[in-house]
Short mmCIF file of C-alpha atoms in Angstrom, two decimals:
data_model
loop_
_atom_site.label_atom_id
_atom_site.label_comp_id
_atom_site.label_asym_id
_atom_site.label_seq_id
_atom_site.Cartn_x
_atom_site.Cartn_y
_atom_site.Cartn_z
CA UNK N 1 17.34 14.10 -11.63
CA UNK N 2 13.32 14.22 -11.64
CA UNK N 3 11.86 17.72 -12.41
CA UNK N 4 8.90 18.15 -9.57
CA UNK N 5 6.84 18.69 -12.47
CA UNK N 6 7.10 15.57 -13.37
CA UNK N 7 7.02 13.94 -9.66
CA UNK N 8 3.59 12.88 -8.49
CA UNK N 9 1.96 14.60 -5.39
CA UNK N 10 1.48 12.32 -2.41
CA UNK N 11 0.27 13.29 0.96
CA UNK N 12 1.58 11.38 4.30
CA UNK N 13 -0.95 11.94 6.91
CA UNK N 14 1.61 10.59 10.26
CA UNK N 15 1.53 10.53 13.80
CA UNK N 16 1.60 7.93 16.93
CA UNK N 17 -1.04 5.33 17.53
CA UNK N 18 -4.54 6.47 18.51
CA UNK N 19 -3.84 10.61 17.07
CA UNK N 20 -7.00 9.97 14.86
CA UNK N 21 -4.99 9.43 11.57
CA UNK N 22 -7.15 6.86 9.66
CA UNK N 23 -10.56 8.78 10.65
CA UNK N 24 -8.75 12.12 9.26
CA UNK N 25 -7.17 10.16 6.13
CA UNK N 26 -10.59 9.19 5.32
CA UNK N 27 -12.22 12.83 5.67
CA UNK N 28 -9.40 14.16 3.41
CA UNK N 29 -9.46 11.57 1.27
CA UNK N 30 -13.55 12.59 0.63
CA UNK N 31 -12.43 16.40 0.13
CA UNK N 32 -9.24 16.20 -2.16
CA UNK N 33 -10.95 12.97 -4.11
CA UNK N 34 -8.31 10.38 -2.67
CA UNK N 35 -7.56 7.16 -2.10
CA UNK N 36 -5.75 5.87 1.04
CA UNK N 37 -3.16 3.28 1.37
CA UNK N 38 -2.10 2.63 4.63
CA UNK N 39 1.45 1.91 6.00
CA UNK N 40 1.25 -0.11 8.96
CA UNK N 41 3.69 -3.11 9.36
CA UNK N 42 0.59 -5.19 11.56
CA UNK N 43 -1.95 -4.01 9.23
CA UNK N 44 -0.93 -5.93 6.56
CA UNK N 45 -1.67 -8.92 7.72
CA UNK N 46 -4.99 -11.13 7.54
CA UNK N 47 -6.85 -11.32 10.67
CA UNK N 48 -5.27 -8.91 13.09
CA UNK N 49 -7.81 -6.41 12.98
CA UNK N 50 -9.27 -5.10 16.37
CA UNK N 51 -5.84 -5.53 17.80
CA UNK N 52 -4.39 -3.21 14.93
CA UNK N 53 -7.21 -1.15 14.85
CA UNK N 54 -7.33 -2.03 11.12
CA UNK N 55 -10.37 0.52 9.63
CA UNK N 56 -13.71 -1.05 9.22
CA UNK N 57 -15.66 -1.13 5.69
CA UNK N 58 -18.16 1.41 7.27
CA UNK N 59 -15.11 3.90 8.61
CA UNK N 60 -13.59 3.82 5.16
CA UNK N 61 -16.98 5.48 4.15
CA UNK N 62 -16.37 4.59 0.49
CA UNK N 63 -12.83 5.88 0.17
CA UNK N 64 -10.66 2.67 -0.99
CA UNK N 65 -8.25 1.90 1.11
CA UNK N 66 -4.87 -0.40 0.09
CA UNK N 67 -2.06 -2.30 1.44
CA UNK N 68 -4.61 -4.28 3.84
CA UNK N 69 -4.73 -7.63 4.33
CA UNK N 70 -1.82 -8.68 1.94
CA UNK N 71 -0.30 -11.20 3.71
CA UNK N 72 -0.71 -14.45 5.84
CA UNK N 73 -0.19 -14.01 9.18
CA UNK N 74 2.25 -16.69 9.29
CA UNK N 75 4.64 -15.02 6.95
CA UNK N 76 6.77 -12.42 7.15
CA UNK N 77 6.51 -9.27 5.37
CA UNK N 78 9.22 -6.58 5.37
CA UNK N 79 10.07 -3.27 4.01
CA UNK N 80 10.97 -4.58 0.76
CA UNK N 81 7.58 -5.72 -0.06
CA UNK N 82 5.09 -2.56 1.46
CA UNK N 83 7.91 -0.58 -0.52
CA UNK N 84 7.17 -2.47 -3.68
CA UNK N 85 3.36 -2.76 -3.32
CA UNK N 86 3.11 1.01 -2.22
CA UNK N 87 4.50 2.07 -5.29
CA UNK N 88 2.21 0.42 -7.79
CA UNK N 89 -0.90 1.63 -5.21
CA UNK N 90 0.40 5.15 -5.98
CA UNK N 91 1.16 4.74 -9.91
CA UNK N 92 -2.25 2.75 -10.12
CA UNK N 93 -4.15 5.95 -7.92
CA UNK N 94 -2.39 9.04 -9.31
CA UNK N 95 -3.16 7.38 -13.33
CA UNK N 96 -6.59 7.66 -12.42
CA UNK N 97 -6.57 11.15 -11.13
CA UNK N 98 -6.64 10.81 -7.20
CA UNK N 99 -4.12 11.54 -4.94
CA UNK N 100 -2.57 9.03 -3.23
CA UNK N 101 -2.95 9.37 0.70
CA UNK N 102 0.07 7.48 2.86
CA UNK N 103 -1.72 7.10 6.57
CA UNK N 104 0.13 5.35 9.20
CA UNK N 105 2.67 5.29 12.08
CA UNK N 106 5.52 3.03 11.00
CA UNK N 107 7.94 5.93 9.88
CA UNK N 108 10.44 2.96 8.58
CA UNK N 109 8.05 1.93 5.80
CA UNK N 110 6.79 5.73 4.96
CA UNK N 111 10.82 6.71 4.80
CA UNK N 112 11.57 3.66 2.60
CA UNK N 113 9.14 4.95 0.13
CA UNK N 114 8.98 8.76 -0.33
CA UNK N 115 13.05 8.71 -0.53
CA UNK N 116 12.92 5.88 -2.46
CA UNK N 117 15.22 4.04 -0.18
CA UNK N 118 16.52 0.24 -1.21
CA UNK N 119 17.30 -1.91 1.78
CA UNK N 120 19.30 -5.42 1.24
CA UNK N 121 17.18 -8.57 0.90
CA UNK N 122 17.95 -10.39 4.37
CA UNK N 123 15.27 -12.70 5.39
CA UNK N 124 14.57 -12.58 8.87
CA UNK N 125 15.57 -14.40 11.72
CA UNK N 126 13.42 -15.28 13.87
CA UNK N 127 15.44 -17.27 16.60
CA UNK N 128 17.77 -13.86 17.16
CA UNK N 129 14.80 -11.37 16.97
CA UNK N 130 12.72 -13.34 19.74
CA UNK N 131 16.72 -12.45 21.92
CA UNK N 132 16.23 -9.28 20.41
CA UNK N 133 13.07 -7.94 21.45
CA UNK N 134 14.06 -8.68 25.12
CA UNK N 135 16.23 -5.81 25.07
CA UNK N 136 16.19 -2.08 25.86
CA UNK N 137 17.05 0.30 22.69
CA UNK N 138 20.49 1.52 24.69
CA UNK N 139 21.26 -2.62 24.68
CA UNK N 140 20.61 -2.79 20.98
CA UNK N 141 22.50 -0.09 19.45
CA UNK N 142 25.50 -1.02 22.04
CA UNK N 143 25.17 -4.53 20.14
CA UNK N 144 24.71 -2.49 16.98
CA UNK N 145 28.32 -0.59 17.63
CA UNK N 146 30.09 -3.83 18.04
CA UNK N 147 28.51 -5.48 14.75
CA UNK N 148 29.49 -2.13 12.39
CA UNK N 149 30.29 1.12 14.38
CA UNK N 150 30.77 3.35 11.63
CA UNK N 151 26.95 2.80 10.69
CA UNK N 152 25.53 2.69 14.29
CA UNK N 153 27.04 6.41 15.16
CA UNK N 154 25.64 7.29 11.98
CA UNK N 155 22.31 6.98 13.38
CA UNK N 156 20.22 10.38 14.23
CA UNK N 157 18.89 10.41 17.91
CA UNK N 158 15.23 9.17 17.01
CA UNK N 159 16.66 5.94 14.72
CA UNK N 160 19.44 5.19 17.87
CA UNK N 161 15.78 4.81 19.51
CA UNK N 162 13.93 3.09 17.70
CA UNK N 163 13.87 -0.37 18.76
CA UNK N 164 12.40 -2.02 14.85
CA UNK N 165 15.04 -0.20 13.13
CA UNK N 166 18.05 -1.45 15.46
CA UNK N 167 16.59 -5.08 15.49
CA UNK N 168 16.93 -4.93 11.48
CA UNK N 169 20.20 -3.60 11.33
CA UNK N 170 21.71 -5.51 14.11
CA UNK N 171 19.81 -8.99 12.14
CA UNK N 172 21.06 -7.58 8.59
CA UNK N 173 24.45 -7.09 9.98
CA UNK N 174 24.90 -10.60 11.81
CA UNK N 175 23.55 -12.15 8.61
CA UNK N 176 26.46 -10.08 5.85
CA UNK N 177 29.09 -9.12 8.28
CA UNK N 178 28.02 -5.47 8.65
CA UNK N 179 25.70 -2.86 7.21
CA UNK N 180 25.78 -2.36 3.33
CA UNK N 181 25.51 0.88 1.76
CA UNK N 182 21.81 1.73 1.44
CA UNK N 183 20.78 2.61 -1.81
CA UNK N 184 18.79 5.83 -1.83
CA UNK N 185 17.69 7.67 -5.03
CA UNK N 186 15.93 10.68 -5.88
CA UNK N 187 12.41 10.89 -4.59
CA UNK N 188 9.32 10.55 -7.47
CA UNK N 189 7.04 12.10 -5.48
CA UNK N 190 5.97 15.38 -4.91
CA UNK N 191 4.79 15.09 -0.71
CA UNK N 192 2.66 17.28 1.23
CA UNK N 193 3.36 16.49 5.02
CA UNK N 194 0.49 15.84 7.75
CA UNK N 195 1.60 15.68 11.14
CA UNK N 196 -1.22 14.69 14.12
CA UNK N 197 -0.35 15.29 17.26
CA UNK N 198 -2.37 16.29 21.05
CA UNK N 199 -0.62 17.18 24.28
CA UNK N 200 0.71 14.14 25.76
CA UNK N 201 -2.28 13.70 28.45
CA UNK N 202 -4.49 13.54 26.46
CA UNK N 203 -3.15 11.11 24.22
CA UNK N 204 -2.25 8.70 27.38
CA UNK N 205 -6.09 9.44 27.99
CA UNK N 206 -6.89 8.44 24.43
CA UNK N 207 -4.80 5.50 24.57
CA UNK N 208 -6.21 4.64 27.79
CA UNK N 209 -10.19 4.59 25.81
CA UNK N 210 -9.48 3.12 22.93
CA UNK N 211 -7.80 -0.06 24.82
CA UNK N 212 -10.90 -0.58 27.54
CA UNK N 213 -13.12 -0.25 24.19
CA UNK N 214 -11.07 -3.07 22.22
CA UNK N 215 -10.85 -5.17 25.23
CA UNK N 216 -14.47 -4.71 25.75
CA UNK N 217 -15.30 -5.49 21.87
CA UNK N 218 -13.46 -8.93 21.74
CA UNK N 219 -9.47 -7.94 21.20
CA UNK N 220 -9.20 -11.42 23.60
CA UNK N 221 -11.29 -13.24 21.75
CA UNK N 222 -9.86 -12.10 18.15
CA UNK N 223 -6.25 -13.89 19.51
CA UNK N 224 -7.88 -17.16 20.57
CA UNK N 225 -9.22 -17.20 17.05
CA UNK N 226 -6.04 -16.66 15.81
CA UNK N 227 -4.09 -19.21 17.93
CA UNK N 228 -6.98 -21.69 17.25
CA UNK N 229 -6.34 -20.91 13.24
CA UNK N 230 -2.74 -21.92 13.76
CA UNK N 231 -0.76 -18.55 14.65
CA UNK N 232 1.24 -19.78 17.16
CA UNK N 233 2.19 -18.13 20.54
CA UNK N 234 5.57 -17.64 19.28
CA UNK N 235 4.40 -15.33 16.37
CA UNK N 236 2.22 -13.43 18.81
CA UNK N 237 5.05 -12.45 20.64
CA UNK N 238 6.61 -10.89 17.57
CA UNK N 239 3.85 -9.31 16.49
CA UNK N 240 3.88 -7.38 20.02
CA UNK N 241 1.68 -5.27 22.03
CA UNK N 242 -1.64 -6.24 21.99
CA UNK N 243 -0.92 -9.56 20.53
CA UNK N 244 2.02 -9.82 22.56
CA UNK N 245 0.41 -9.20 26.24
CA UNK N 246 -2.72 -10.85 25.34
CA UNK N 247 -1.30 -14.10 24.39
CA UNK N 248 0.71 -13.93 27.88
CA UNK N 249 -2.67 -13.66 29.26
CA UNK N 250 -4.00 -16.23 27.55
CA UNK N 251 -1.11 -19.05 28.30
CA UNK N 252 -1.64 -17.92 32.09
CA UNK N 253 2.03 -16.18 32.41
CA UNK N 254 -0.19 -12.82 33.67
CA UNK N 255 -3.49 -12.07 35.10
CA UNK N 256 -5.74 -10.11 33.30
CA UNK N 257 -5.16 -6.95 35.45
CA UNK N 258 -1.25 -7.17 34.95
CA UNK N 259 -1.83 -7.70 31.12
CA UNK N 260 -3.82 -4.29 31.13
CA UNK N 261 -1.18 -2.41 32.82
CA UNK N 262 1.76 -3.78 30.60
CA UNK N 263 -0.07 -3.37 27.78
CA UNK N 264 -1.13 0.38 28.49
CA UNK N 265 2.30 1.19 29.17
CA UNK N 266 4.01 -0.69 26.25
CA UNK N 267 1.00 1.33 24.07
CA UNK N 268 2.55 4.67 25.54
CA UNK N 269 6.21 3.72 25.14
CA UNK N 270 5.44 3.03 21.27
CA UNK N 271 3.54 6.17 20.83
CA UNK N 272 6.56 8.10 22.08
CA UNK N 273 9.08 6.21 19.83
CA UNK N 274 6.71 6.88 17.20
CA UNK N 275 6.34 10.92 18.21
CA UNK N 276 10.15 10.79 18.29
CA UNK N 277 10.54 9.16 14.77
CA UNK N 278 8.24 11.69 13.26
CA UNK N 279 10.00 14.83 15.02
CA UNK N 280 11.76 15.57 11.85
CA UNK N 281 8.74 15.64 9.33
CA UNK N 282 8.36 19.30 8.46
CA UNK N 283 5.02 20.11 7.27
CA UNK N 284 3.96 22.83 5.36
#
């Protein structure tokens, strides 16, 4: 067992898409002499900025930020690596007396690393997660049941909803047979929870903004770019949302007012999942 005196104090800042998390990271980052590393699974990746929403140099406003930008576009980066590089961010922060500041929405990567959860190794597949991400979250964990029941009804409410974890577990299981046992171990860290949130309307509203203002400030021409750099259509559509709808645009499968709409409500639909996923943090 790990004394908490010996753990070391992290804060998660968390909350769904467009809450303002990565404009308050940054402010408390500047009072409680932090640095920020940021745990989103698009984020990582080179070149998907406006579309992510990735912080600008002149946001950051000095605080260093981490875990941007680590990997190619055209690879695939999982759980198993943001646990791993998270880890050293936090050892390499907290031995030079900051306090290491988690910020981001995907609750899968934050869980992995404050309870030091070990998934198995499965490399993806691509072929069954492009048949995958045609389906509703009821359709998954129904396919989920058949692969390894006794795992799928051990689900809570929010992960039997959450469309990322069921594609992983349905892909792990097809790939071994059925779900290993997850290796979980006790927790290093000390963690002072953040939650964001604003009345529903008002995040729709917020949504609603920040999507005319990306549009307006070249999200469309930030995916040509990328298609013309050799991302191919294909790995938009896995990368989803605005990459997703924008790329359907693009290839002439949608007009532009259809991709708006689709893209607005697939925005909202995520930033539930995520409210949902986060329903259990308990902050101080």
């Amino acid at each position: 067992m790990t004394s908490n005196s010996a753990k070391i104090h992290i804060v998660c800042i968390v909350g769904p898409t467009a809450v303002g998390k990565s404009d308050f990271a940054v402010e408390y980052a500047l009072k409680h002499n932090g640095e920020v590393i940021s745990a989103d699974s698009r984020q990582v990746y080179k070149g998907l900025n406006i579309g992510t929403g990735k912080i600008t140099t002149e946001e950051m406003k000095g605080v260093p930020h981490h875990l941007l930008d680590v990997a190619d576009p055209n690879e695939n980066f999982n759980v198993g690596k943001f646990k791993e590089l998270a880890e050293k961010a936090i050892a390499d922060i907290s031995s030079r007396g900051k306090v290491p500041i988690i910020c981001g929405g995907t609750g899968f990567y934050i869980d992995a690393v404050v309870n030091n959860i070990t998934y198995p190794d499965v490399p993806h597949n691509e072929k069954l997660r492009a048949e995958l991400e045609k389906k509703l979250a009821s359709e998954l964990f129904e396919m989920l049941k058949k692969l390894d029941s006794n795992y799928a009804l051990s689900l809570n409410n929010s992960e039997q909803n959450n469309p990322q974890r069921l594609v992983r577990s349905i892909e792990i299981a097809t790939a071994l047979g059925k779900i290993p046992k997850i290796s979980q171990n006790d927790s290093p860290y000390d963690v002072t929870w953040i939650k964001l949130e604003l009345p529903a309307e008002e995040l729709k509203q917020r949504i609603h903004l920040r999507l005319q203002k990306r549009l307006e400030n070249g999200m469309i021409e930030e995916v040509q770019s990328l298609h013309k750099n050799g991302l191919s259509w294909e790995r938009m559509e896995e990368f989803g949302l605005e990459y997703r709808y924008i790329s359907r645009f693009l290839r002439g499968l949608i007009t532009r007012d259809e991709m708006n709409s689709q893209l607005q409500n697939e925005i909202w639909h995520y930033a539930k999942r995520q409210m949902l996923w986060f329903k259990k943090v308990k902050t101080a």
